mmCIF file of C-alpha atoms in Angstrom:
data_model
loop_
_atom_site.group_PDB
_atom_site.id
_atom_site.type_symbol
_atom_site.label_atom_id
_atom_site.label_comp_id
_atom_site.label_asym_id
_atom_site.label_seq_id
_atom_site.Cartn_x
_atom_site.Cartn_y
_atom_site.Cartn_z
ATOM 1 C CA ASP A 1 86.583 -61.856 -21.289
ATOM 2 C CA VAL A 2 84.687 -59.222 -23.449
ATOM 3 C CA LYS A 3 87.750 -56.566 -24.142
ATOM 4 C CA VAL A 4 86.828 -52.841 -25.737
ATOM 5 C CA THR A 5 89.779 -51.354 -27.098
ATOM 6 C CA GLN A 6 89.953 -47.976 -27.822
ATOM 7 C CA SER A 7 92.488 -46.312 -29.884
ATOM 8 C CA SER A 8 93.707 -43.680 -27.916
ATOM 9 C CA ARG A 9 93.875 -42.619 -24.193
ATOM 10 C CA TYR A 10 94.454 -39.194 -24.613
ATOM 11 C CA LEU A 11 94.352 -36.624 -27.787
ATOM 12 C CA VAL A 12 95.083 -32.865 -28.407
ATOM 13 C CA LYS A 13 93.752 -31.306 -30.790
ATOM 14 C CA ARG A 14 93.142 -27.864 -32.213
ATOM 15 C CA THR A 15 89.730 -26.112 -33.048
ATOM 16 C CA GLY A 16 88.229 -26.335 -35.777
ATOM 17 C CA GLU A 17 90.300 -29.940 -37.002
ATOM 18 C CA LYS A 18 88.477 -33.662 -37.748
ATOM 19 C CA VAL A 19 89.055 -36.096 -35.248
ATOM 20 C CA PHE A 20 87.850 -39.617 -35.372
ATOM 21 C CA LEU A 21 87.920 -41.752 -32.192
ATOM 22 C CA GLU A 22 88.103 -45.887 -33.319
ATOM 23 C CA CYS A 23 86.827 -48.346 -31.117
ATOM 24 C CA VAL A 24 86.997 -52.164 -31.364
ATOM 25 C CA GLN A 25 85.614 -54.582 -29.523
ATOM 26 C CA ASP A 26 85.849 -58.492 -29.922
ATOM 27 C CA MET A 27 82.985 -60.238 -28.324
ATOM 28 C CA ASP A 28 80.558 -60.311 -31.358
ATOM 29 C CA HIS A 29 78.152 -57.406 -30.073
ATOM 30 C CA GLU A 30 75.674 -56.097 -31.755
ATOM 31 C CA ASN A 31 75.216 -53.047 -29.919
ATOM 32 C CA MET A 32 77.914 -50.485 -29.635
ATOM 33 C CA PHE A 33 77.648 -47.141 -28.071
ATOM 34 C CA TRP A 34 79.337 -43.819 -27.563
ATOM 35 C CA TYR A 35 78.847 -41.245 -24.440
ATOM 36 C CA ARG A 36 80.574 -38.757 -23.225
ATOM 37 C CA GLN A 37 81.279 -37.967 -19.251
ATOM 38 C CA ASP A 38 81.838 -35.198 -17.652
ATOM 39 C CA PRO A 39 82.098 -33.879 -13.795
ATOM 40 C CA GLY A 40 78.977 -33.570 -12.338
ATOM 41 C CA LEU A 41 76.773 -34.787 -15.803
ATOM 42 C CA GLY A 42 77.469 -38.724 -15.358
ATOM 43 C CA LEU A 43 77.727 -40.774 -18.731
ATOM 44 C CA ARG A 44 75.634 -39.169 -21.447
ATOM 45 C CA LEU A 45 74.924 -41.003 -24.749
ATOM 46 C CA ILE A 46 75.920 -39.346 -28.528
ATOM 47 C CA TYR A 47 75.143 -42.175 -30.831
ATOM 48 C CA PHE A 48 74.379 -45.669 -30.482
ATOM 49 C CA SER A 49 74.311 -48.777 -33.439
ATOM 50 C CA TYR A 50 72.432 -52.023 -33.228
ATOM 51 C CA ASP A 51 73.983 -53.129 -36.549
ATOM 52 C CA VAL A 52 76.030 -52.700 -39.144
ATOM 53 C CA LYS A 53 75.718 -49.511 -40.903
ATOM 54 C CA MET A 54 72.987 -49.046 -38.574
ATOM 55 C CA LYS A 55 73.095 -45.943 -36.018
ATOM 56 C CA GLU A 56 70.613 -43.711 -33.682
ATOM 57 C CA LYS A 57 71.086 -40.577 -32.549
ATOM 58 C CA GLY A 58 71.637 -40.554 -28.687
ATOM 59 C CA ASP A 59 70.805 -37.689 -26.172
ATOM 60 C CA ILE A 60 73.701 -35.316 -27.319
ATOM 61 C CA PRO A 61 74.127 -36.210 -30.875
ATOM 62 C CA GLU A 62 74.936 -32.246 -32.016
ATOM 63 C CA GLY A 63 78.704 -31.580 -33.399
ATOM 64 C CA TYR A 64 79.051 -35.628 -33.904
ATOM 65 C CA SER A 65 78.529 -38.396 -36.526
ATOM 66 C CA VAL A 66 80.038 -41.862 -36.061
ATOM 67 C CA SER A 67 80.220 -44.967 -38.384
ATOM 68 C CA ARG A 68 79.955 -48.517 -38.272
ATOM 69 C CA GLU A 69 81.095 -50.239 -41.171
ATOM 70 C CA LYS A 70 82.023 -53.612 -39.599
ATOM 71 C CA LYS A 71 80.633 -54.958 -36.433
ATOM 72 C CA GLU A 72 83.628 -54.962 -34.480
ATOM 73 C CA ARG A 73 84.338 -51.361 -34.971
ATOM 74 C CA PHE A 74 82.483 -48.038 -33.985
ATOM 75 C CA SER A 75 84.052 -44.860 -34.942
ATOM 76 C CA LEU A 76 82.933 -41.772 -33.660
ATOM 77 C CA ILE A 77 83.494 -38.272 -35.862
ATOM 78 C CA LEU A 78 84.062 -34.601 -34.512
ATOM 79 C CA GLU A 79 83.778 -32.739 -38.122
ATOM 80 C CA SER A 80 84.737 -29.929 -36.558
ATOM 81 C CA ALA A 81 85.968 -30.126 -33.104
ATOM 82 C CA SER A 82 85.125 -26.853 -30.435
ATOM 83 C CA THR A 83 86.540 -26.117 -27.121
ATOM 84 C CA ASN A 84 83.255 -27.376 -25.367
ATOM 85 C CA GLN A 85 84.074 -30.942 -26.918
ATOM 86 C CA THR A 86 86.428 -31.260 -24.423
ATOM 87 C CA SER A 87 85.783 -34.400 -22.834
ATOM 88 C CA MET A 88 86.146 -38.196 -21.651
ATOM 89 C CA TYR A 89 84.846 -40.441 -24.215
ATOM 90 C CA LEU A 90 83.644 -43.417 -23.408
ATOM 91 C CA CYS A 91 82.984 -46.485 -26.365
ATOM 92 C CA ALA A 92 80.632 -49.531 -25.249
ATOM 93 C CA SER A 93 79.447 -52.850 -26.417
ATOM 94 C CA SER A 94 76.574 -55.398 -25.620
ATOM 95 C CA LYS A 95 74.448 -58.029 -27.165
ATOM 96 C CA ARG A 96 71.236 -57.191 -28.482
ATOM 97 C CA GLY A 97 68.406 -56.679 -26.143
ATOM 98 C CA VAL A 98 68.929 -55.310 -22.320
ATOM 99 C CA SER A 99 72.178 -56.398 -21.452
ATOM 100 C CA PRO A 100 75.468 -55.324 -19.552
ATOM 101 C CA LEU A 101 77.486 -52.877 -21.248
ATOM 102 C CA HIS A 102 81.488 -53.290 -21.289
ATOM 103 C CA PHE A 103 83.170 -50.574 -21.676
ATOM 104 C CA GLY A 104 86.662 -49.448 -22.981
ATOM 105 C CA ASN A 105 88.887 -47.444 -20.768
ATOM 106 C CA GLY A 106 88.122 -43.858 -22.101
ATOM 107 C CA THR A 107 89.649 -41.318 -24.811
ATOM 108 C CA ARG A 108 90.866 -38.421 -22.767
ATOM 109 C CA LEU A 109 90.108 -35.269 -25.613
ATOM 110 C CA THR A 110 91.657 -31.934 -25.189
ATOM 111 C CA VAL A 111 90.727 -29.283 -27.606
ATOM 112 C CA THR A 112 92.268 -26.169 -27.697
ATOM 113 C CA THR B 1 66.882 -32.000 -15.319
ATOM 114 C CA GLN B 2 68.667 -35.526 -14.932
ATOM 115 C CA LEU B 3 66.230 -38.598 -15.243
ATOM 116 C CA LEU B 4 67.914 -40.589 -12.148
ATOM 117 C CA GLU B 5 68.928 -38.364 -10.059
ATOM 118 C CA GLN B 6 71.873 -40.176 -7.627
ATOM 119 C CA SER B 7 72.783 -38.748 -4.296
ATOM 120 C CA PRO B 8 74.660 -37.881 -2.252
ATOM 121 C CA GLN B 9 77.109 -36.475 -5.620
ATOM 122 C CA PHE B 10 80.343 -37.277 -2.990
ATOM 123 C CA LEU B 11 81.251 -39.098 0.388
ATOM 124 C CA SER B 12 84.045 -39.018 2.279
ATOM 125 C CA ILE B 13 84.163 -41.671 5.029
ATOM 126 C CA GLN B 14 86.550 -43.683 7.320
ATOM 127 C CA GLU B 15 87.136 -47.238 6.492
ATOM 128 C CA GLY B 16 84.704 -49.351 8.192
ATOM 129 C CA GLU B 17 81.607 -47.319 8.391
ATOM 130 C CA ASN B 18 78.457 -48.234 6.435
ATOM 131 C CA LEU B 19 76.894 -45.896 3.928
ATOM 132 C CA THR B 20 73.979 -46.089 1.071
ATOM 133 C CA VAL B 21 73.826 -44.214 -2.115
ATOM 134 C CA TYR B 22 70.187 -43.868 -4.028
ATOM 135 C CA CYS B 23 68.659 -43.219 -7.135
ATOM 136 C CA ASN B 24 65.659 -41.943 -7.696
ATOM 137 C CA SER B 25 63.654 -41.395 -10.779
ATOM 138 C CA SER B 26 59.833 -40.321 -11.628
ATOM 139 C CA SER B 27 59.937 -42.506 -13.652
ATOM 140 C CA VAL B 28 59.505 -46.430 -13.935
ATOM 141 C CA PHE B 29 62.483 -48.215 -15.466
ATOM 142 C CA SER B 30 62.209 -52.081 -16.490
ATOM 143 C CA SER B 31 65.812 -52.850 -15.272
ATOM 144 C CA LEU B 32 68.210 -50.758 -13.337
ATOM 145 C CA GLN B 33 72.458 -51.852 -13.120
ATOM 146 C CA TRP B 34 74.808 -50.421 -11.113
ATOM 147 C CA TYR B 35 78.337 -49.690 -12.696
ATOM 148 C CA ARG B 36 81.746 -49.169 -10.461
ATOM 149 C CA GLN B 37 84.525 -46.731 -11.810
ATOM 150 C CA GLU B 38 88.527 -45.967 -11.290
ATOM 151 C CA PRO B 39 90.173 -43.653 -12.319
ATOM 152 C CA GLY B 40 91.918 -44.513 -15.810
ATOM 153 C CA GLU B 41 88.963 -47.221 -16.725
ATOM 154 C CA GLY B 42 86.255 -47.199 -18.072
ATOM 155 C CA PRO B 43 82.973 -48.550 -15.827
ATOM 156 C CA VAL B 44 82.247 -51.853 -14.514
ATOM 157 C CA LEU B 45 79.490 -53.564 -14.051
ATOM 158 C CA LEU B 46 78.664 -54.426 -10.588
ATOM 159 C CA VAL B 47 74.626 -55.825 -10.363
ATOM 160 C CA THR B 48 71.579 -55.785 -12.697
ATOM 161 C CA VAL B 49 68.423 -55.778 -10.599
ATOM 162 C CA VAL B 50 64.682 -56.518 -12.915
ATOM 163 C CA THR B 51 61.813 -57.376 -10.441
ATOM 164 C CA GLY B 52 60.495 -54.634 -8.278
ATOM 165 C CA GLY B 53 60.982 -55.132 -4.555
ATOM 166 C CA GLU B 54 64.160 -57.037 -5.316
ATOM 167 C CA VAL B 55 67.511 -57.142 -2.757
ATOM 168 C CA LYS B 56 70.819 -58.498 -4.522
ATOM 169 C CA LYS B 57 74.014 -59.063 -2.248
ATOM 170 C CA LEU B 58 77.625 -58.895 -3.772
ATOM 171 C CA LYS B 59 79.602 -59.427 -0.231
ATOM 172 C CA ARG B 60 79.438 -56.051 1.654
ATOM 173 C CA LEU B 61 77.626 -54.574 -1.056
ATOM 174 C CA THR B 62 73.722 -55.107 -0.939
ATOM 175 C CA PHE B 63 71.514 -53.689 -3.770
ATOM 176 C CA GLN B 64 67.548 -52.528 -3.861
ATOM 177 C CA PHE B 65 65.014 -51.843 -6.692
ATOM 178 C CA GLY B 66 62.145 -50.203 -5.069
ATOM 179 C CA ASP B 67 58.578 -51.773 -4.987
ATOM 180 C CA ALA B 68 57.644 -49.273 -7.865
ATOM 181 C CA ARG B 69 60.810 -50.280 -9.755
ATOM 182 C CA LYS B 70 61.432 -46.168 -10.122
ATOM 183 C CA ASP B 71 64.751 -46.023 -7.469
ATOM 184 C CA SER B 72 67.518 -48.205 -5.906
ATOM 185 C CA SER B 73 69.731 -47.954 -3.710
ATOM 186 C CA LEU B 74 73.461 -49.448 -2.799
ATOM 187 C CA HIS B 75 74.499 -50.034 0.339
ATOM 188 C CA ILE B 76 77.903 -50.662 1.521
ATOM 189 C CA THR B 77 78.748 -52.356 5.041
ATOM 190 C CA ALA B 78 81.692 -51.931 6.929
ATOM 191 C CA ALA B 79 83.210 -49.630 4.041
ATOM 192 C CA GLN B 80 87.378 -50.703 2.543
ATOM 193 C CA PRO B 81 89.908 -48.422 0.699
ATOM 194 C CA GLY B 82 89.293 -50.301 -2.462
ATOM 195 C CA ASP B 83 85.530 -49.163 -2.898
ATOM 196 C CA THR B 84 86.693 -46.197 -3.127
ATOM 197 C CA GLY B 85 85.679 -45.126 -6.804
ATOM 198 C CA LEU B 86 82.796 -43.331 -9.128
ATOM 199 C CA TYR B 87 78.962 -45.331 -8.523
ATOM 200 C CA LEU B 88 76.674 -44.911 -11.431
ATOM 201 C CA CYS B 89 73.594 -46.286 -11.644
ATOM 202 C CA ALA B 90 72.148 -47.012 -14.725
ATOM 203 C CA GLY B 91 68.164 -47.572 -16.210
ATOM 204 C CA VAL B 92 66.391 -49.102 -19.130
ATOM 205 C CA LYS B 93 63.209 -47.378 -19.245
ATOM 206 C CA ALA B 94 59.964 -49.392 -19.176
ATOM 207 C CA ASN B 95 57.831 -49.404 -22.271
ATOM 208 C CA ALA B 96 61.061 -48.392 -24.429
ATOM 209 C CA GLY B 97 60.703 -50.411 -27.377
ATOM 210 C CA GLY B 98 62.385 -50.854 -30.764
ATOM 211 C CA THR B 99 66.125 -50.171 -31.403
ATOM 212 C CA SER B 100 65.543 -47.964 -27.710
ATOM 213 C CA TYR B 101 65.835 -51.030 -26.297
ATOM 214 C CA GLY B 102 68.639 -51.849 -24.253
ATOM 215 C CA LYS B 103 69.625 -47.881 -24.114
ATOM 216 C CA LEU B 104 70.622 -47.011 -20.952
ATOM 217 C CA THR B 105 70.421 -43.615 -18.990
ATOM 218 C CA PHE B 106 72.985 -42.955 -16.086
ATOM 219 C CA GLY B 107 72.782 -40.759 -13.042
ATOM 220 C CA GLN B 108 75.101 -38.648 -12.226
ATOM 221 C CA GLY B 109 77.285 -40.591 -10.183
ATOM 222 C CA THR B 110 78.337 -40.962 -6.875
ATOM 223 C CA ILE B 111 82.471 -40.185 -6.026
ATOM 224 C CA LEU B 112 82.813 -42.038 -2.962
ATOM 225 C CA THR B 113 86.438 -42.609 -1.077
ATOM 226 C CA VAL B 114 87.293 -44.107 2.105
ATOM 227 C CA HIS B 115 90.137 -43.307 4.118
ATOM 228 C CA PRO B 116 92.240 -45.704 5.628
#
């Protein structure tokens, strides 16, 4: 079974802090994704990566950056957290091309 | 505006009832996926439909992809409390090339509650 592990289930950070969300997958998937999930808005893509050191902006990249130094790990960085970044963050991975996404269990981030 | 519009956003029904969730767009999709998400977990894939007019069945769940590949539906027969959850449709736009290939767009989701 594919496992996608997000390092934290809950995080509480203060406005202006730098926040790192970590995601690791164990199935050698090429693609990795970061989504945020908000009520009534579904899942919105922040960034995705189709290979090591490669990244592309999703639909809502502002205020975020990402890092993929190793194939199994994809990090989401909030350079200066703001209250409007309070949300559920979901990491996912998939094989190259059109393939099902395998999701982690999410990190609920609260910025106060 | 949402590229994929799901309706209804909320469904509250009694055990044994039937229901249909719709996923509509003005864009053509090369494939559509349906996911189910339970509280505290990530979404889990239920099915992928790729051919216009395709119908797939998963026990009491029936999925249909529209002939023009712009819409899809999920029909649940004789709903059970275990069907409770958030249902999400997601699609890959047709002619999405290069690194966009494989990038999914999600609908807003339908929260289904089935009461015993």
